[in-house]
Structures are given as structure tokens and as C-alpha cells.
mmCIF file of C-alpha atoms in Angstrom:
data_model
loop_
_atom_site.group_PDB
_atom_site.id
_atom_site.type_symbol
_atom_site.label_atom_id
_atom_site.label_comp_id
_atom_site.label_asym_id
_atom_site.label_seq_id
_atom_site.Cartn_x
_atom_site.Cartn_y
_atom_site.Cartn_z
ATOM 1 C CA UNK A 1 125.610 73.870 65.741
ATOM 2 C CA UNK A 2 124.164 71.478 63.106
ATOM 3 C CA UNK A 3 127.458 71.422 61.129
ATOM 4 C CA UNK A 4 129.481 70.690 64.264
ATOM 5 C CA UNK A 5 127.210 67.759 65.170
ATOM 6 C CA UNK A 6 127.399 66.332 61.619
ATOM 7 C CA UNK A 7 131.228 66.476 61.671
ATOM 8 C CA UNK A 8 131.360 64.854 65.114
ATOM 9 C CA UNK A 9 129.013 62.004 64.144
ATOM 10 C CA UNK A 10 130.930 61.349 60.897
ATOM 11 C CA UNK A 11 134.346 61.484 62.593
ATOM 12 C CA UNK A 12 133.383 58.962 65.252
ATOM 13 C CA UNK A 13 131.747 56.662 62.728
ATOM 14 C CA UNK A 14 128.304 56.656 64.310
ATOM 15 C CA UNK A 15 126.511 57.712 61.099
ATOM 16 C CA UNK A 16 127.818 57.906 57.502
ATOM 17 C CA UNK A 17 127.120 61.253 55.819
ATOM 18 C CA UNK A 18 124.863 62.490 58.656
ATOM 19 C CA UNK A 19 122.380 65.329 58.191
ATOM 20 C CA UNK A 20 121.463 67.172 61.369
ATOM 21 C CA UNK A 21 118.697 69.765 61.804
ATOM 22 C CA UNK A 22 118.782 71.797 65.037
ATOM 23 C CA UNK A 23 115.734 73.703 66.249
ATOM 24 C CA UNK A 24 115.089 75.415 69.565
ATOM 25 C CA UNK A 25 112.160 73.796 71.351
ATOM 26 C CA UNK A 26 111.968 76.199 74.288
ATOM 27 C CA UNK A 27 113.573 79.544 75.034
ATOM 28 C CA UNK A 28 114.676 80.014 78.629
ATOM 29 C CA UNK A 29 114.740 83.810 78.268
ATOM 30 C CA UNK A 30 111.486 85.053 79.808
ATOM 31 C CA UNK A 31 109.811 88.341 80.686
ATOM 32 C CA UNK A 32 106.957 88.670 83.154
ATOM 33 C CA UNK A 33 103.870 90.874 82.758
ATOM 34 C CA UNK A 34 101.730 91.475 85.841
ATOM 35 C CA UNK A 35 98.918 93.709 87.014
ATOM 36 C CA UNK A 36 95.948 95.125 85.116
ATOM 37 C CA UNK A 37 96.281 93.174 81.873
ATOM 38 C CA UNK A 38 93.736 90.872 80.228
ATOM 39 C CA UNK A 39 96.144 87.898 80.310
ATOM 40 C CA UNK A 40 99.057 88.555 82.668
ATOM 41 C CA UNK A 41 101.793 85.952 82.779
ATOM 42 C CA UNK A 42 105.264 84.941 81.575
ATOM 43 C CA UNK A 43 106.349 85.181 77.927
ATOM 44 C CA UNK A 44 109.423 83.790 76.172
ATOM 45 C CA UNK A 45 111.514 86.276 74.254
ATOM 46 C CA UNK A 46 111.397 85.647 70.479
ATOM 47 C CA UNK A 47 114.523 84.217 68.851
ATOM 48 C CA UNK A 48 116.523 86.582 66.679
ATOM 49 C CA UNK A 49 114.343 89.665 67.055
ATOM 50 C CA UNK A 50 113.572 92.170 69.813
ATOM 51 C CA UNK A 51 110.444 92.244 71.946
ATOM 52 C CA UNK A 52 109.326 95.746 72.833
ATOM 53 C CA UNK A 53 107.023 96.955 75.622
ATOM 54 C CA UNK A 54 103.972 97.505 73.407
ATOM 55 C CA UNK A 55 104.400 94.068 71.803
ATOM 56 C CA UNK A 56 104.634 92.376 75.210
ATOM 57 C CA UNK A 57 101.463 94.139 76.369
ATOM 58 C CA UNK A 58 99.712 92.970 73.192
ATOM 59 C CA UNK A 59 100.860 89.368 73.887
ATOM 60 C CA UNK A 60 99.181 89.719 77.295
ATOM 61 C CA UNK A 61 95.833 90.599 75.707
ATOM 62 C CA UNK A 62 96.274 94.346 76.094
ATOM 63 C CA UNK A 63 95.405 96.585 79.014
ATOM 64 C CA UNK A 64 92.600 95.276 81.231
ATOM 65 C CA UNK A 65 89.106 95.919 79.856
ATOM 66 C CA UNK A 66 86.934 93.936 82.288
ATOM 67 C CA UNK A 67 84.921 95.042 85.293
ATOM 68 C CA UNK A 68 86.549 96.646 88.270
ATOM 69 C CA UNK A 69 89.181 99.368 88.545
ATOM 70 C CA UNK A 70 90.811 100.236 85.196
ATOM 71 C CA UNK A 71 94.582 100.210 84.602
ATOM 72 C CA UNK A 72 96.753 103.307 84.725
ATOM 73 C CA UNK A 73 98.629 103.291 81.386
ATOM 74 C CA UNK A 74 100.708 106.323 82.385
ATOM 75 C CA UNK A 75 102.420 104.674 85.382
ATOM 76 C CA UNK A 76 103.694 101.315 84.122
ATOM 77 C CA UNK A 77 106.677 99.981 86.088
ATOM 78 C CA UNK A 78 109.662 98.137 84.601
ATOM 79 C CA UNK A 79 111.721 96.177 87.133
ATOM 80 C CA UNK A 80 115.143 95.248 85.720
ATOM 81 C CA UNK A 81 118.370 93.927 87.201
ATOM 82 C CA UNK A 82 121.304 96.171 86.277
ATOM 83 C CA UNK A 83 124.807 95.137 87.414
ATOM 84 C CA UNK A 84 123.353 92.967 90.148
ATOM 85 C CA UNK A 85 120.994 95.648 91.481
ATOM 86 C CA UNK A 86 117.241 95.863 91.018
ATOM 87 C CA UNK A 87 116.201 99.068 89.263
ATOM 88 C CA UNK A 88 112.685 100.458 88.710
ATOM 89 C CA UNK A 89 111.716 102.597 85.704
ATOM 90 C CA UNK A 90 108.461 104.488 85.099
ATOM 91 C CA UNK A 91 106.969 104.091 81.606
ATOM 92 C CA UNK A 92 103.915 105.574 79.905
ATOM 93 C CA UNK A 93 101.943 103.511 77.395
ATOM 94 C CA UNK A 94 100.042 106.702 76.488
ATOM 95 C CA UNK A 95 103.226 108.575 75.565
ATOM 96 C CA UNK A 96 104.228 105.755 73.221
ATOM 97 C CA UNK A 97 100.910 105.009 71.537
ATOM 98 C CA UNK A 98 99.056 108.333 71.639
ATOM 99 C CA UNK A 99 101.882 110.859 71.526
ATOM 100 C CA UNK A 100 104.080 108.836 69.172
ATOM 101 C CA UNK A 101 107.121 108.599 71.455
ATOM 102 C CA UNK A 102 108.477 105.420 69.837
ATOM 103 C CA UNK A 103 111.838 106.028 71.481
ATOM 104 C CA UNK A 104 110.168 105.124 74.787
ATOM 105 C CA UNK A 105 109.009 101.730 73.446
ATOM 106 C CA UNK A 106 111.962 99.984 75.032
ATOM 107 C CA UNK A 107 113.344 96.577 74.114
ATOM 108 C CA UNK A 108 112.832 94.048 76.890
ATOM 109 C CA UNK A 109 115.547 91.727 78.172
ATOM 110 C CA UNK A 110 115.330 88.391 79.941
ATOM 111 C CA UNK A 111 114.140 88.701 83.536
ATOM 112 C CA UNK A 112 112.318 91.992 83.043
ATOM 113 C CA UNK A 113 109.126 92.429 85.068
ATOM 114 C CA UNK A 114 106.408 94.743 83.746
ATOM 115 C CA UNK A 115 103.782 95.887 86.268
ATOM 116 C CA UNK A 116 100.611 97.679 85.117
ATOM 117 C CA UNK A 117 99.034 99.326 88.193
ATOM 118 C CA UNK A 118 95.417 100.122 88.908
ATOM 119 C CA UNK A 119 94.298 103.657 88.134
ATOM 120 C CA UNK A 120 94.273 105.711 91.311
ATOM 121 C CA UNK A 121 91.497 108.099 92.278
ATOM 122 C CA UNK A 122 91.152 111.097 94.507
ATOM 123 C CA UNK A 123 87.822 111.018 96.384
ATOM 124 C CA UNK A 124 85.431 113.679 97.664
ATOM 125 C CA UNK A 125 82.483 112.601 99.814
ATOM 126 C CA UNK A 126 79.816 114.368 101.802
ATOM 127 C CA UNK A 127 78.054 117.660 101.229
ATOM 128 C CA UNK A 128 79.295 118.514 97.715
ATOM 129 C CA UNK A 129 77.343 118.601 94.467
ATOM 130 C CA UNK A 130 79.189 115.732 92.726
ATOM 131 C CA UNK A 131 80.673 113.362 95.319
ATOM 132 C CA UNK A 132 82.762 110.432 94.133
ATOM 133 C CA UNK A 133 86.148 109.496 92.742
ATOM 134 C CA UNK A 134 88.206 111.479 90.245
ATOM 135 C CA UNK A 135 91.053 109.823 88.279
ATOM 136 C CA UNK A 136 94.457 111.282 88.997
ATOM 137 C CA UNK A 137 97.707 110.097 87.449
ATOM 138 C CA UNK A 138 100.359 108.983 89.877
ATOM 139 C CA UNK A 139 102.565 111.840 90.975
ATOM 140 C CA UNK A 140 99.998 114.489 90.007
ATOM 141 C CA UNK A 141 99.116 117.166 92.538
ATOM 142 C CA UNK A 142 95.985 119.316 92.867
ATOM 143 C CA UNK A 143 95.084 122.109 95.251
ATOM 144 C CA UNK A 144 92.096 121.848 97.595
ATOM 145 C CA UNK A 145 90.088 124.420 95.621
ATOM 146 C CA UNK A 146 90.723 122.512 92.361
ATOM 147 C CA UNK A 147 89.483 119.290 93.935
ATOM 148 C CA UNK A 148 86.374 120.948 95.375
ATOM 149 C CA UNK A 149 85.670 122.418 91.934
ATOM 150 C CA UNK A 150 85.842 118.916 90.406
ATOM 151 C CA UNK A 151 83.203 117.871 92.961
ATOM 152 C CA UNK A 152 80.946 120.813 92.009
ATOM 153 C CA UNK A 153 81.659 122.850 95.128
ATOM 154 C CA UNK A 154 79.965 122.893 98.542
ATOM 155 C CA UNK A 155 76.266 122.342 99.098
ATOM 156 C CA UNK A 156 74.393 124.913 101.155
ATOM 157 C CA UNK A 157 74.419 122.698 104.254
ATOM 158 C CA UNK A 158 78.172 121.966 104.142
ATOM 159 C CA UNK A 159 80.094 122.392 107.405
ATOM 160 C CA UNK A 160 82.982 124.262 105.844
ATOM 161 C CA UNK A 161 84.859 124.437 109.137
ATOM 162 C CA UNK A 162 84.792 120.635 109.514
ATOM 163 C CA UNK A 163 86.307 119.561 106.177
ATOM 164 C CA UNK A 164 88.700 116.634 106.628
ATOM 165 C CA UNK A 165 91.555 115.236 104.563
ATOM 166 C CA UNK A 166 91.951 111.472 105.006
ATOM 167 C CA UNK A 167 95.347 110.323 103.775
ATOM 168 C CA UNK A 168 96.839 106.852 103.482
ATOM 169 C CA UNK A 169 100.359 106.483 104.805
ATOM 170 C CA UNK A 170 102.653 103.519 105.327
ATOM 171 C CA UNK A 171 102.021 103.642 109.055
ATOM 172 C CA UNK A 172 98.235 103.716 108.527
ATOM 173 C CA UNK A 173 95.653 106.381 107.858
ATOM 174 C CA UNK A 174 95.866 109.988 109.104
ATOM 175 C CA UNK A 175 93.201 112.702 109.175
ATOM 176 C CA UNK A 176 93.766 116.442 108.945
ATOM 177 C CA UNK A 177 91.346 119.326 109.463
ATOM 178 C CA UNK A 178 91.563 121.690 106.490
ATOM 179 C CA UNK A 179 91.524 125.458 107.159
ATOM 180 C CA UNK A 180 88.306 127.319 106.404
ATOM 181 C CA UNK A 181 90.134 130.202 104.732
ATOM 182 C CA UNK A 182 90.924 129.248 101.093
ATOM 183 C CA UNK A 183 94.147 131.278 101.304
ATOM 184 C CA UNK A 184 95.376 129.245 104.284
ATOM 185 C CA UNK A 185 94.650 125.903 102.597
ATOM 186 C CA UNK A 186 96.199 127.022 99.301
ATOM 187 C CA UNK A 187 99.455 125.318 100.265
ATOM 188 C CA UNK A 188 97.819 121.912 100.749
ATOM 189 C CA UNK A 189 98.402 119.602 97.783
ATOM 190 C CA UNK A 190 96.263 116.527 97.231
ATOM 191 C CA UNK A 191 97.270 113.404 95.339
ATOM 192 C CA UNK A 192 95.940 109.994 94.282
ATOM 193 C CA UNK A 193 94.517 108.021 97.189
ATOM 194 C CA UNK A 194 93.582 111.095 99.244
ATOM 195 C CA UNK A 195 89.974 111.545 100.379
ATOM 196 C CA UNK A 196 88.163 114.775 101.264
ATOM 197 C CA UNK A 197 85.172 114.441 103.601
ATOM 198 C CA UNK A 198 82.724 117.360 103.836
ATOM 199 C CA UNK A 199 80.211 116.878 106.689
ATOM 200 C CA UNK A 200 76.762 118.459 106.530
ATOM 201 C CA UNK A 201 75.374 120.596 109.320
ATOM 202 C CA UNK A 202 72.816 118.805 111.461
ATOM 203 C CA UNK A 203 72.967 115.605 109.384
ATOM 204 C CA UNK A 204 73.675 112.371 111.259
ATOM 205 C CA UNK A 205 76.030 110.520 108.933
ATOM 206 C CA UNK A 206 79.048 108.214 108.990
ATOM 207 C CA UNK A 207 81.539 107.635 106.177
ATOM 208 C CA UNK A 208 82.953 104.346 104.871
ATOM 209 C CA UNK A 209 86.187 104.633 102.886
ATOM 210 C CA UNK A 210 88.746 102.281 101.377
ATOM 211 C CA UNK A 211 88.479 98.704 100.118
ATOM 212 C CA UNK A 212 84.677 98.280 100.134
ATOM 213 C CA UNK A 213 82.047 97.757 97.464
ATOM 214 C CA UNK A 214 80.902 101.399 97.520
ATOM 215 C CA UNK A 215 82.597 104.241 99.367
ATOM 216 C CA UNK A 216 80.666 107.197 100.707
ATOM 217 C CA UNK A 217 78.365 108.458 103.434
ATOM 218 C CA UNK A 218 75.644 106.519 105.255
ATOM 219 C CA UNK A 219 72.786 108.167 107.131
ATOM 220 C CA UNK A 220 72.767 107.219 110.784
ATOM 221 C CA UNK A 221 69.070 106.326 110.861
ATOM 222 C CA UNK A 222 69.355 103.624 113.528
ATOM 223 C CA UNK A 223 70.835 104.021 116.999
ATOM 224 C CA UNK A 224 72.626 100.669 116.969
ATOM 225 C CA UNK A 225 74.392 100.883 113.596
ATOM 226 C CA UNK A 226 77.723 99.145 114.073
ATOM 227 C CA UNK A 227 80.897 98.974 111.996
ATOM 228 C CA UNK A 228 80.038 95.602 110.444
ATOM 229 C CA UNK A 229 76.493 96.731 109.597
ATOM 230 C CA UNK A 230 77.830 99.907 107.966
ATOM 231 C CA UNK A 231 80.289 97.829 105.937
ATOM 232 C CA UNK A 232 77.425 95.602 104.785
ATOM 233 C CA UNK A 233 75.449 98.688 103.693
ATOM 234 C CA UNK A 234 78.542 99.755 101.719
ATOM 235 C CA UNK A 235 78.643 96.550 99.708
ATOM 236 C CA UNK A 236 80.928 94.649 102.061
ATOM 237 C CA UNK A 237 84.690 94.225 101.987
ATOM 238 C CA UNK A 238 86.146 93.767 98.523
ATOM 239 C CA UNK A 239 88.536 90.955 97.608
ATOM 240 C CA UNK A 240 91.690 92.904 98.492
ATOM 241 C CA UNK A 241 90.466 94.294 101.826
ATOM 242 C CA UNK A 242 92.438 93.701 105.005
ATOM 243 C CA UNK A 243 89.432 92.700 107.098
ATOM 244 C CA UNK A 244 91.270 92.537 110.421
ATOM 245 C CA UNK A 245 92.953 95.933 109.950
ATOM 246 C CA UNK A 246 89.822 98.108 109.727
ATOM 247 C CA UNK A 247 90.119 101.427 111.554
ATOM 248 C CA UNK A 248 87.447 103.589 113.162
ATOM 249 C CA UNK A 249 88.301 107.297 113.154
ATOM 250 C CA UNK A 250 86.348 109.282 115.757
ATOM 251 C CA UNK A 251 86.522 112.764 117.221
ATOM 252 C CA UNK A 252 86.847 112.684 121.011
ATOM 253 C CA UNK A 253 85.286 115.077 123.547
ATOM 254 C CA UNK A 254 88.415 117.245 123.267
ATOM 255 C CA UNK A 255 87.872 117.659 119.529
ATOM 256 C CA UNK A 256 90.878 115.525 118.558
ATOM 257 C CA UNK A 257 90.605 112.647 116.117
ATOM 258 C CA UNK A 258 91.517 109.201 117.382
ATOM 259 C CA UNK A 259 91.927 105.917 115.538
ATOM 260 C CA UNK A 260 90.625 102.623 116.938
ATOM 261 C CA UNK A 261 91.390 99.197 115.398
ATOM 262 C CA UNK A 262 88.362 97.050 114.569
ATOM 263 C CA UNK A 263 89.168 93.398 113.636
ATOM 264 C CA UNK A 264 86.115 92.971 111.415
ATOM 265 C CA UNK A 265 87.183 89.596 110.013
ATOM 266 C CA UNK A 266 87.588 88.141 113.499
ATOM 267 C CA UNK A 267 84.343 89.723 114.723
ATOM 268 C CA UNK A 268 82.385 88.056 111.918
ATOM 269 C CA UNK A 269 84.144 84.671 112.077
ATOM 270 C CA UNK A 270 83.979 84.309 115.854
ATOM 271 C CA UNK A 271 80.753 86.205 116.510
ATOM 272 C CA UNK A 272 82.435 88.771 118.780
ATOM 273 C CA UNK A 273 79.480 91.156 118.908
ATOM 274 C CA UNK A 274 80.911 93.017 121.897
ATOM 275 C CA UNK A 275 83.905 94.123 119.783
ATOM 276 C CA UNK A 276 81.703 95.611 117.031
ATOM 277 C CA UNK A 277 81.560 99.365 117.893
ATOM 278 C CA UNK A 278 78.280 101.268 117.674
ATOM 279 C CA UNK A 279 78.794 104.264 115.414
ATOM 280 C CA UNK A 280 78.381 107.935 116.242
ATOM 281 C CA UNK A 281 77.673 110.875 113.887
ATOM 282 C CA UNK A 282 80.826 111.902 112.031
ATOM 283 C CA UNK A 283 82.606 108.556 112.424
ATOM 284 C CA UNK A 284 84.843 107.441 109.579
ATOM 285 C CA UNK A 285 85.468 103.758 108.872
ATOM 286 C CA UNK A 286 88.683 103.103 106.952
ATOM 287 C CA UNK A 287 89.262 99.709 105.277
ATOM 288 C CA UNK A 288 92.863 99.309 104.073
ATOM 289 C CA UNK A 289 93.996 96.983 101.310
ATOM 290 C CA UNK A 290 95.763 93.780 102.227
#
């Protein structure tokens, strides 16, 4: 390019014996890194040399190390346009860096989007020895007995015939009663995002699940505990909660579970106290993400 410009300037007589130096000020070829990274954003591809996945993650400050949910380095997504169609590829940072699979450290091309998701958990709450969340890689499956073992097993007061599976689905949240017989529930597979709730016999308790400060059970010590009060006791809605899409899951007189919408955001903003349901023992409050 510099030689061509020098010849053109000399030929047209603008400059005698010109000397031209050409340098690229800005590269329009960009890749985008999003999700659980310390410095997500857009990065220009280097001139004359490849940029690989691990290098791009390093340019973004590495995997997220701050407070809050950690990243899932085994389920990184690459979104790439191939022959006019958007394709998605699943990549594992662990396979590359820990297991030495350098062949998986792919070279990025302009327009690539890298998404580092949040680590997903499987939750067990209620009358078990170690309630809480257990990390589970995306796509992994565990049996009910394996999950209960992670949670330390049942407590003595556990209502084993009332164990519930709460599962997120695109259409909302669904609840399923798990069989008492371990052989009958052997075919049930649990995955990331699922929640097992184990009620205790004779204990008045409600459960708050989903996008709140702290998931788990709350003792029903007051007769007028409402949905918004229970959410406050659970640390409130977190920053990604869909406040007007909260659901109350309650067993009816016929024993069937029913789901009732509770527009918590609207109740709080407009002071609609009459729309704030009073809770009953065994109620489950589900707060979806926005």
C-alpha cells in the first residue's frame, strides 16, 4: 500500500520523491466477550496473528472472581455465523487449560460472540441434613438418591411421602410429587436448576425459591405472613428477578398443586395490600429471573 501511494504521488507530481508510511489506526474486525468475565466487552482482532479463546478470555480479565454466582467454565458458548446462519458451539475452558486439550483452543474470527454462563446449581431444601445448592455442570444428570446423598439424607422428621421436585420450564415452573419407593423414583433424573423440597412432619414452614437473596425454608411463626414479607425475610428480590412474575404454588383441598401469579413489584409500588396473599403451611414461592 505504501509503495502504491508513493508511485501515485510521484506520477501526478504532487510530491517529488515521496516517502509514505502506512499504519493501521483501528481494526474493524471485532469479537465480543459477554457473561461472567471480569471485564466483558468488545476486542479488536490482532493484525497478522491469531486470537484464540484462552487469549480472548485473558484480555477480558479472566473468568469472573467477584462476589455473586461464579462462572461455569465447562459450558462456554461460541456464537458464530457460518454461511449466513448463526451456529452455537459448546466449549470447555477446563478441558483446554486443565486437561491440556490445546486443539480445543479455537482461533476466533471477526463477529464471534463468546458467552460465559453462570454456574448452575441443583438445590435441596427442607428436612435434610445439608440443605443448599450443589454445583452441577450443564447437561449433567443425577438420580434422586444421588442428590439426597449430597444433601446428607433425610432427617428423622422428614415427610418422605411429600417430597417435591420443582422444575423450571419455558412455560413456567412445574411441581412433581416424587414416589416414596426408591425403586419407583430411580428413573427420575435431576439436572441443573431443579429443586427438591422435603417437608417436615408437623412443622409449619413455607419455601422461597428462585431469584432471591437467600433461598430456603421459613418458619410460619406468624398467622399473617404474606408473600412480600416472606420475600423480605429471604433477602428480597435480587437484581435479575422478575418481580411481577412471582408464582405461589399451593396444594388445594383435593391434594393437587396449583400455581397463582403474584405481581410483587406492582403490589409494592402501588400498595395493593389486598393482592398480597397470606401464606399457608407448605406454600412455595417461586421467583423467576427476568
